[in-house]
Tab-separated table of C-alpha atoms in Angstrom:
chain	number	residue	atom	x	y	z
O	1	LEU	CA	14.623	6.426	11.120
O	2	ASN	CA	16.302	3.912	8.864
O	3	GLY	CA	14.004	1.101	10.022
O	4	VAL	CA	10.913	3.196	9.289
O	5	TYR	CA	12.037	4.025	5.762
O	6	ASN	CA	13.055	0.405	5.081
O	7	THR	CA	9.672	-0.868	6.279
O	8	LEU	CA	7.790	1.654	4.138
O	9	SER	CA	9.809	0.779	1.046
O	10	GLN	CA	9.208	-2.957	1.608
O	11	ARG	CA	5.465	-2.256	1.614
O	12	ARG	CA	5.347	0.175	-1.363
O	13	GLY	CA	4.887	3.171	0.972
O	14	GLU	CA	5.482	6.733	-0.211
O	15	VAL	CA	6.740	9.298	2.313
O	16	SER	CA	5.013	12.662	1.937
O	17	GLU	CA	6.352	14.593	4.937
O	18	GLU	CA	8.868	14.351	7.790
O	19	ILE	CA	8.419	16.580	10.849
O	20	SER	CA	11.035	16.722	13.625
O	21	LYS	CA	9.726	17.733	17.046
O	22	VAL	CA	12.036	20.508	18.313
O	23	GLY	CA	13.643	19.751	21.676
O	24	THR	CA	12.737	16.048	21.545
O	25	PRO	CA	14.148	12.987	19.783
O	26	LEU	CA	10.732	12.395	18.159
O	27	THR	CA	10.101	12.519	14.411
O	28	GLN	CA	6.710	12.268	12.748
O	29	ILE	CA	6.654	10.757	9.263
O	30	LYS	CA	3.574	11.061	7.080
O	31	ALA	CA	3.375	8.471	4.331
O	32	PHE	CA	0.876	6.817	2.012
O	33	LEU	CA	0.615	3.039	2.218
O	34	PRO	CA	-1.603	0.860	0.007
O	35	VAL	CA	-4.346	-0.814	2.061
O	36	LEU	CA	-3.312	-4.242	0.799
O	37	GLU	CA	0.177	-3.644	2.219
O	38	SER	CA	-1.115	-2.454	5.605
O	39	PHE	CA	-1.946	-5.954	6.884
O	40	GLY	CA	0.840	-6.889	9.307
O	41	PHE	CA	2.512	-3.498	8.899
O	42	THR	CA	2.459	-2.626	12.609
O	43	GLY	CA	4.285	-5.794	13.626
O	44	LEU	CA	6.879	-5.421	10.883
O	45	LEU	CA	7.473	-1.762	11.771
O	46	ARG	CA	7.909	-2.561	15.469
O	47	GLU	CA	10.256	-5.424	14.563
O	48	ASN	CA	12.388	-3.319	12.176
O	49	THR	CA	12.689	-0.450	14.688
O	50	SER	CA	13.151	-2.594	17.837
O	51	GLY	CA	9.839	-1.301	19.163
O	52	MET	CA	10.831	2.368	18.858
O	53	ALA	CA	8.262	3.316	16.182
O	54	PHE	CA	4.505	2.927	16.114
O	55	PRO	CA	2.028	3.760	13.340
O	56	GLN	CA	-1.249	5.610	13.386
O	57	MET	CA	-3.116	4.805	10.185
O	58	ILE	CA	-6.180	6.467	8.686
O	59	PHE	CA	-7.704	6.161	5.224
O	60	SER	CA	-6.611	9.004	2.959
O	61	HIS	CA	-7.668	8.525	-0.656
O	62	TRP	CA	-8.397	6.198	-3.548
O	63	GLN	CA	-5.877	5.832	-6.371
O	64	LEU	CA	-6.132	4.026	-9.697
O	65	MET	CA	-3.991	0.934	-10.126
O	66	MET	CA	-1.831	0.153	-13.116
O	67	GLY	CA	-3.233	-2.360	-15.560
O	68	GLU	CA	-6.585	-3.332	-16.931
O	69	MET	CA	-9.174	-5.579	-15.296
O	70	TYR	CA	-11.185	-6.287	-18.437
O	71	VAL	CA	-10.654	-6.350	-22.179
O	72	GLU	CA	-13.244	-6.307	-24.951
O	73	ASP	CA	-13.685	-9.670	-26.682
O	74	ALA	CA	-14.539	-9.051	-30.338
O	75	LYS	CA	-16.059	-12.505	-30.826
O	76	LEU	CA	-18.310	-12.389	-27.765
O	77	LYS	CA	-18.934	-8.623	-28.077
O	78	LYS	CA	-18.565	-8.122	-24.334
O	79	LEU	CA	-15.956	-7.422	-21.686
O	80	VAL	CA	-14.064	-10.403	-20.277
O	81	PRO	CA	-11.487	-10.502	-17.451
O	82	VAL	CA	-7.844	-10.136	-18.458
O	83	GLU	CA	-5.936	-13.327	-17.739
O	84	SER	CA	-2.951	-11.680	-16.083
O	85	SER	CA	-2.243	-8.094	-15.101
O	86	TYR	CA	-1.051	-6.195	-12.044
O	87	ALA	CA	-4.615	-5.084	-11.235
O	88	ILE	CA	-5.990	-8.639	-11.508
O	89	GLU	CA	-3.230	-10.044	-9.271
O	90	LYS	CA	-3.896	-7.463	-6.540
O	91	ALA	CA	-7.673	-7.951	-6.764
O	92	ILE	CA	-7.216	-11.711	-6.285
O	93	GLN	CA	-4.925	-11.109	-3.282
O	94	VAL	CA	-7.569	-8.903	-1.664
O	95	ARG	CA	-10.303	-11.476	-2.274
O	96	LYS	CA	-8.195	-14.209	-0.611
O	97	ARG	CA	-8.139	-12.223	2.650
């Protein structure tokens, strides 16, 4: 299980539930993973667990990101993009894909 938790933490994943299957060595872990971090996740998980773990991913929910995308410019009297913020950086990363 260590490899699963390490992989999730590398990708900003948040574990919500861990279910052990009685009578088997299997464990099901439910976690939330940002979509941006899901690209290449399967390969990294298989690598970190020596092929013992495999993901099944489905979309769960939207969540607001930290930071602002726009700020009001008093001179122009309109909204303009913020030069640098967490939200802007992630939006640019998504657009590059």
